[in-house]
Amino acid sequence: MSPIPGSGLAKGLAVTLRTMTKKTVTAQYPDTQPELPPRSRGVIGLFEENCTVCMLCARECPDWCIYIDSHKETVPPAAPGGRERSRNVLDRFAIDFSLCMYCGICIEVCPFDALFWSPEFEYAETDIHELTHERDKLREWMWTVPEPPALDPGAEEPKEIAAARKTAEKLAAQQAQQAQQSEEGGTP
């Protein structure tokens, strides 16, 4: 049995008519900001205080788009008779977003939580050379990073917290025992 001529056209027009009668879902972008998913990848924010200039992010970046410059500084000893220490001081931290492929490897490998995803996405430039953003701009984006989601109340306690709690309870028990012994020993 062959289809009725023009039935495909009628079905297409029916779909068009149904769509035309529905309310539009298009958001007028410049006037209305979009609702971004919680883990959207916009730009990378730098929390400079946590950066130790270990260079892991720059070494692991497959695009080599992270530029870091630093110098060593000697720190006086913390206690008299101690020795001087040297530490790295960050001079320049820049990311070239014209090269970045937004893979997030730099954020994952950072052992000190100095890099974070920011949902900021409006950073277009007219010149490609202006897409290299220095640490001042990366620091500004850091304050747009949303807080991490709350932990699941039904989840088990992290091992680190459990170990710290166990140690604290053990110390409290020792101190209570020492206080009790000093009370008993001090009273005739």
C-alpha atoms as a PDB file:
ATOM      1  CA  MET A   1       0.000   0.000   0.000  1.00  0.00           C
ATOM      2  CA  SER A   2       1.516   3.293  -1.082  1.00  0.00           C
ATOM      3  CA  PRO A   3       1.349   6.383   1.149  1.00  0.00           C
ATOM      4  CA  ILE A   4      -1.177   9.072   0.309  1.00  0.00           C
ATOM      5  CA  PRO A   5       0.462  11.832  -1.727  1.00  0.00           C
ATOM      6  CA  GLY A   6       1.149  14.905   0.415  1.00  0.00           C
ATOM      7  CA  SER A   7       0.811  13.078   3.773  1.00  0.00           C
ATOM      8  CA  GLY A   8       4.441  13.893   4.663  1.00  0.00           C
ATOM      9  CA  LEU A   9       3.815  17.572   3.959  1.00  0.00           C
ATOM     10  CA  ALA A  10       0.700  17.509   6.166  1.00  0.00           C
ATOM     11  CA  LYS A  11       2.616  15.875   9.023  1.00  0.00           C
ATOM     12  CA  GLY A  12       5.391  18.460   8.749  1.00  0.00           C
ATOM     13  CA  LEU A  13       2.923  21.332   8.757  1.00  0.00           C
ATOM     14  CA  ALA A  14       1.164  19.808  11.802  1.00  0.00           C
ATOM     15  CA  VAL A  15       4.466  19.739  13.711  1.00  0.00           C
ATOM     16  CA  THR A  16       5.153  23.343  12.686  1.00  0.00           C
ATOM     17  CA  LEU A  17       1.690  24.446  13.796  1.00  0.00           C
ATOM     18  CA  ARG A  18       2.060  22.696  17.187  1.00  0.00           C
ATOM     19  CA  THR A  19       5.449  24.320  17.733  1.00  0.00           C
ATOM     20  CA  MET A  20       4.171  27.762  16.773  1.00  0.00           C
ATOM     21  CA  THR A  21       1.413  27.619  19.390  1.00  0.00           C
ATOM     22  CA  LYS A  22       3.763  26.677  22.276  1.00  0.00           C
ATOM     23  CA  LYS A  23       5.475  29.282  24.463  1.00  0.00           C
ATOM     24  CA  THR A  24       9.041  30.042  23.364  1.00  0.00           C
ATOM     25  CA  VAL A  25      11.940  28.865  25.506  1.00  0.00           C
ATOM     26  CA  THR A  26      14.608  31.049  23.944  1.00  0.00           C
ATOM     27  CA  ALA A  27      16.389  33.249  26.478  1.00  0.00           C
ATOM     28  CA  GLN A  28      17.388  36.638  25.134  1.00  0.00           C
ATOM     29  CA  TYR A  29      21.051  36.324  26.116  1.00  0.00           C
ATOM     30  CA  PRO A  30      22.374  39.820  26.690  1.00  0.00           C
ATOM     31  CA  ASP A  31      19.252  40.796  28.623  1.00  0.00           C
ATOM     32  CA  THR A  32      18.829  37.509  30.491  1.00  0.00           C
ATOM     33  CA  GLN A  33      21.819  35.686  31.960  1.00  0.00           C
ATOM     34  CA  PRO A  34      21.697  31.915  31.378  1.00  0.00           C
ATOM     35  CA  GLU A  35      21.330  29.424  34.214  1.00  0.00           C
ATOM     36  CA  LEU A  36      24.614  27.544  34.088  1.00  0.00           C
ATOM     37  CA  PRO A  37      25.056  23.999  35.400  1.00  0.00           C
ATOM     38  CA  PRO A  38      26.891  23.856  38.741  1.00  0.00           C
ATOM     39  CA  ARG A  39      30.083  22.367  37.286  1.00  0.00           C
ATOM     40  CA  SER A  40      30.288  24.394  34.087  1.00  0.00           C
ATOM     41  CA  ARG A  41      33.743  25.243  32.784  1.00  0.00           C
ATOM     42  CA  GLY A  42      34.169  28.921  32.079  1.00  0.00           C
ATOM     43  CA  VAL A  43      37.641  30.201  32.906  1.00  0.00           C
ATOM     44  CA  ILE A  44      40.306  29.226  35.396  1.00  0.00           C
ATOM     45  CA  GLY A  45      40.562  31.250  38.600  1.00  0.00           C
ATOM     46  CA  LEU A  46      43.812  31.513  40.589  1.00  0.00           C
ATOM     47  CA  PHE A  47      43.898  31.497  44.385  1.00  0.00           C
ATOM     48  CA  GLU A  48      47.349  33.022  44.566  1.00  0.00           C
ATOM     49  CA  GLU A  49      47.880  32.474  48.301  1.00  0.00           C
ATOM     50  CA  ASN A  50      47.855  28.691  47.772  1.00  0.00           C
ATOM     51  CA  CYS A  51      50.275  28.698  44.820  1.00  0.00           C
ATOM     52  CA  THR A  52      53.728  27.431  45.779  1.00  0.00           C
ATOM     53  CA  VAL A  53      55.146  27.737  42.248  1.00  0.00           C
ATOM     54  CA  CYS A  54      55.615  23.980  42.005  1.00  0.00           C
ATOM     55  CA  MET A  55      55.027  24.257  38.226  1.00  0.00           C
ATOM     56  CA  LEU A  56      52.969  21.052  38.063  1.00  0.00           C
ATOM     57  CA  CYS A  57      50.139  22.794  36.236  1.00  0.00           C
ATOM     58  CA  ALA A  58      52.470  24.199  33.571  1.00  0.00           C
ATOM     59  CA  ARG A  59      54.287  20.877  33.102  1.00  0.00           C
ATOM     60  CA  GLU A  60      51.116  18.808  32.805  1.00  0.00           C
ATOM     61  CA  CYS A  61      49.305  21.206  30.456  1.00  0.00           C
ATOM     62  CA  PRO A  62      49.077  19.485  27.044  1.00  0.00           C
ATOM     63  CA  ASP A  63      48.860  22.864  25.264  1.00  0.00           C
ATOM     64  CA  TRP A  64      51.628  24.615  27.200  1.00  0.00           C
ATOM     65  CA  CYS A  65      49.363  27.615  27.694  1.00  0.00           C
ATOM     66  CA  ILE A  66      50.347  28.369  31.319  1.00  0.00           C
ATOM     67  CA  TYR A  67      53.255  30.750  31.861  1.00  0.00           C
ATOM     68  CA  ILE A  68      54.849  30.945  35.318  1.00  0.00           C
ATOM     69  CA  ASP A  69      57.825  33.041  36.415  1.00  0.00           C
ATOM     70  CA  SER A  70      59.227  33.047  39.941  1.00  0.00           C
ATOM     71  CA  HIS A  71      62.280  33.800  42.002  1.00  0.00           C
ATOM     72  CA  LYS A  72      63.729  32.363  45.211  1.00  0.00           C
ATOM     73  CA  GLU A  73      63.679  34.346  48.415  1.00  0.00           C
ATOM     74  CA  THR A  74      65.422  33.501  51.680  1.00  0.00           C
ATOM     75  CA  VAL A  75      63.285  33.495  54.772  1.00  0.00           C
ATOM     76  CA  PRO A  76      64.886  34.181  58.152  1.00  0.00           C
ATOM     77  CA  PRO A  77      64.816  31.362  60.695  1.00  0.00           C
ATOM     78  CA  ALA A  78      61.601  30.939  62.650  1.00  0.00           C
ATOM     79  CA  ALA A  79      63.442  30.338  65.917  1.00  0.00           C
ATOM     80  CA  PRO A  80      66.828  31.652  67.106  1.00  0.00           C
ATOM     81  CA  GLY A  81      69.587  29.285  66.121  1.00  0.00           C
ATOM     82  CA  GLY A  82      67.565  27.882  63.206  1.00  0.00           C
ATOM     83  CA  ARG A  83      68.680  27.981  59.617  1.00  0.00           C
ATOM     84  CA  GLU A  84      67.466  30.189  56.824  1.00  0.00           C
ATOM     85  CA  ARG A  85      65.032  28.688  54.356  1.00  0.00           C
ATOM     86  CA  SER A  86      64.396  29.538  50.758  1.00  0.00           C
ATOM     87  CA  ARG A  87      60.974  29.665  49.136  1.00  0.00           C
ATOM     88  CA  ASN A  88      59.629  30.367  45.679  1.00  0.00           C
ATOM     89  CA  VAL A  89      57.838  33.655  45.130  1.00  0.00           C
ATOM     90  CA  LEU A  90      55.374  33.978  42.262  1.00  0.00           C
ATOM     91  CA  ASP A  91      56.262  36.780  39.822  1.00  0.00           C
ATOM     92  CA  ARG A  92      53.989  35.925  36.902  1.00  0.00           C
ATOM     93  CA  PHE A  93      51.127  33.500  36.388  1.00  0.00           C
ATOM     94  CA  ALA A  94      49.360  33.782  33.047  1.00  0.00           C
ATOM     95  CA  ILE A  95      47.075  31.557  31.006  1.00  0.00           C
ATOM     96  CA  ASP A  96      46.673  31.962  27.259  1.00  0.00           C
ATOM     97  CA  PHE A  97      43.002  31.152  26.692  1.00  0.00           C
ATOM     98  CA  SER A  98      43.484  31.228  22.923  1.00  0.00           C
ATOM     99  CA  LEU A  99      45.528  28.024  23.340  1.00  0.00           C
ATOM    100  CA  CYS A 100      43.695  26.486  26.306  1.00  0.00           C
ATOM    101  CA  MET A 101      41.461  23.538  25.471  1.00  0.00           C
ATOM    102  CA  TYR A 102      39.673  23.633  28.857  1.00  0.00           C
ATOM    103  CA  CYS A 103      40.615  20.074  29.737  1.00  0.00           C
ATOM    104  CA  GLY A 104      41.065  20.861  33.435  1.00  0.00           C
ATOM    105  CA  ILE A 105      44.268  18.862  33.867  1.00  0.00           C
ATOM    106  CA  CYS A 106      45.971  21.853  35.507  1.00  0.00           C
ATOM    107  CA  ILE A 107      43.209  22.066  38.101  1.00  0.00           C
ATOM    108  CA  GLU A 108      43.307  18.333  38.806  1.00  0.00           C
ATOM    109  CA  VAL A 109      47.091  18.117  39.268  1.00  0.00           C
ATOM    110  CA  CYS A 110      47.409  21.188  41.524  1.00  0.00           C
ATOM    111  CA  PRO A 111      48.274  19.695  44.939  1.00  0.00           C
ATOM    112  CA  PHE A 112      47.602  22.935  46.811  1.00  0.00           C
ATOM    113  CA  ASP A 113      44.147  23.874  45.421  1.00  0.00           C
ATOM    114  CA  ALA A 114      45.334  27.072  43.785  1.00  0.00           C
ATOM    115  CA  LEU A 115      43.320  26.664  40.541  1.00  0.00           C
ATOM    116  CA  PHE A 116      39.540  26.440  40.236  1.00  0.00           C
ATOM    117  CA  TRP A 117      36.892  26.469  37.510  1.00  0.00           C
ATOM    118  CA  SER A 118      34.922  29.694  37.400  1.00  0.00           C
ATOM    119  CA  PRO A 119      31.559  29.835  35.600  1.00  0.00           C
ATOM    120  CA  GLU A 120      32.571  33.196  34.085  1.00  0.00           C
ATOM    121  CA  PHE A 121      32.303  32.982  30.299  1.00  0.00           C
ATOM    122  CA  GLU A 122      32.140  36.581  29.068  1.00  0.00           C
ATOM    123  CA  TYR A 123      35.787  37.291  28.363  1.00  0.00           C
ATOM    124  CA  ALA A 124      35.802  37.747  24.602  1.00  0.00           C
ATOM    125  CA  GLU A 125      38.445  40.049  23.144  1.00  0.00           C
ATOM    126  CA  THR A 126      38.823  41.691  19.752  1.00  0.00           C
ATOM    127  CA  ASP A 127      42.512  40.792  19.503  1.00  0.00           C
ATOM    128  CA  ILE A 128      43.787  37.234  20.042  1.00  0.00           C
ATOM    129  CA  HIS A 129      46.857  38.556  21.892  1.00  0.00           C
ATOM    130  CA  GLU A 130      44.592  39.949  24.626  1.00  0.00           C
ATOM    131  CA  LEU A 131      43.378  36.439  25.522  1.00  0.00           C
ATOM    132  CA  THR A 132      46.494  35.898  27.644  1.00  0.00           C
ATOM    133  CA  HIS A 133      45.243  36.805  31.094  1.00  0.00           C
ATOM    134  CA  GLU A 134      47.681  37.611  33.889  1.00  0.00           C
ATOM    135  CA  ARG A 135      47.347  36.733  37.558  1.00  0.00           C
ATOM    136  CA  ASP A 136      45.401  39.894  38.440  1.00  0.00           C
ATOM    137  CA  LYS A 137      42.560  38.918  36.113  1.00  0.00           C
ATOM    138  CA  LEU A 138      42.754  35.262  37.187  1.00  0.00           C
ATOM    139  CA  ARG A 139      42.506  36.409  40.831  1.00  0.00           C
ATOM    140  CA  GLU A 140      39.382  38.448  40.001  1.00  0.00           C
ATOM    141  CA  TRP A 141      37.765  35.339  38.510  1.00  0.00           C
ATOM    142  CA  MET A 142      38.572  33.390  41.668  1.00  0.00           C
ATOM    143  CA  TRP A 143      35.849  35.255  43.542  1.00  0.00           C
ATOM    144  CA  THR A 144      33.206  34.064  41.053  1.00  0.00           C
ATOM    145  CA  VAL A 145      33.931  30.399  41.837  1.00  0.00           C
ATOM    146  CA  PRO A 146      30.861  28.833  43.495  1.00  0.00           C
ATOM    147  CA  GLU A 147      31.180  27.032  46.802  1.00  0.00           C
ATOM    148  CA  PRO A 148      31.532  23.259  46.547  1.00  0.00           C
ATOM    149  CA  PRO A 149      28.318  21.295  47.016  1.00  0.00           C
ATOM    150  CA  ALA A 150      27.519  20.163  50.531  1.00  0.00           C
ATOM    151  CA  LEU A 151      28.534  16.670  51.520  1.00  0.00           C
ATOM    152  CA  ASP A 152      25.893  13.985  51.456  1.00  0.00           C
ATOM    153  CA  PRO A 153      24.593  13.600  55.031  1.00  0.00           C
ATOM    154  CA  GLY A 154      24.355   9.836  54.561  1.00  0.00           C
ATOM    155  CA  ALA A 155      27.964   9.464  53.403  1.00  0.00           C
ATOM    156  CA  GLU A 156      30.595   8.025  55.689  1.00  0.00           C
ATOM    157  CA  GLU A 157      33.002  10.400  57.372  1.00  0.00           C
ATOM    158  CA  PRO A 158      36.260  11.043  55.450  1.00  0.00           C
ATOM    159  CA  LYS A 159      39.226   9.020  56.719  1.00  0.00           C
ATOM    160  CA  GLU A 160      41.261  12.141  57.493  1.00  0.00           C
ATOM    161  CA  ILE A 161      38.556  13.601  59.728  1.00  0.00           C
ATOM    162  CA  ALA A 162      37.979  10.263  61.456  1.00  0.00           C
ATOM    163  CA  ALA A 163      41.722   9.908  62.165  1.00  0.00           C
ATOM    164  CA  ALA A 164      41.938  13.494  63.461  1.00  0.00           C
ATOM    165  CA  ARG A 165      38.895  12.965  65.690  1.00  0.00           C
ATOM    166  CA  LYS A 166      40.355   9.720  67.078  1.00  0.00           C
ATOM    167  CA  THR A 167      43.665  11.469  67.849  1.00  0.00           C
ATOM    168  CA  ALA A 168      41.886  14.403  69.501  1.00  0.00           C
ATOM    169  CA  GLU A 169      39.806  12.059  71.672  1.00  0.00           C
ATOM    170  CA  LYS A 170      42.932  10.131  72.671  1.00  0.00           C
ATOM    171  CA  LEU A 171      44.713  13.383  73.646  1.00  0.00           C
ATOM    172  CA  ALA A 172      41.677  14.583  75.603  1.00  0.00           C
ATOM    173  CA  ALA A 173      41.540  11.266  77.474  1.00  0.00           C
ATOM    174  CA  GLN A 174      45.278  11.493  78.305  1.00  0.00           C
ATOM    175  CA  GLN A 175      44.905  15.066  79.543  1.00  0.00           C
ATOM    176  CA  ALA A 176      41.895  14.112  81.672  1.00  0.00           C
ATOM    177  CA  GLN A 177      43.845  11.184  83.119  1.00  0.00           C
ATOM    178  CA  GLN A 178      46.859  13.416  83.892  1.00  0.00           C
ATOM    179  CA  ALA A 179      44.573  15.996  85.535  1.00  0.00           C
ATOM    180  CA  GLN A 180      42.954  13.282  87.643  1.00  0.00           C
ATOM    181  CA  GLN A 181      46.348  11.883  88.679  1.00  0.00           C
ATOM    182  CA  SER A 182      47.625  15.341  89.636  1.00  0.00           C
ATOM    183  CA  GLU A 183      44.510  15.940  91.768  1.00  0.00           C
ATOM    184  CA  GLU A 184      44.931  12.592  93.518  1.00  0.00           C
ATOM    185  CA  GLY A 185      48.670  13.028  93.990  1.00  0.00           C
ATOM    186  CA  GLY A 186      48.401  16.662  95.168  1.00  0.00           C
ATOM    187  CA  THR A 187      45.823  15.972  97.899  1.00  0.00           C
ATOM    188  CA  PRO A 188      47.189  14.213 101.061  1.00  0.00           C
END
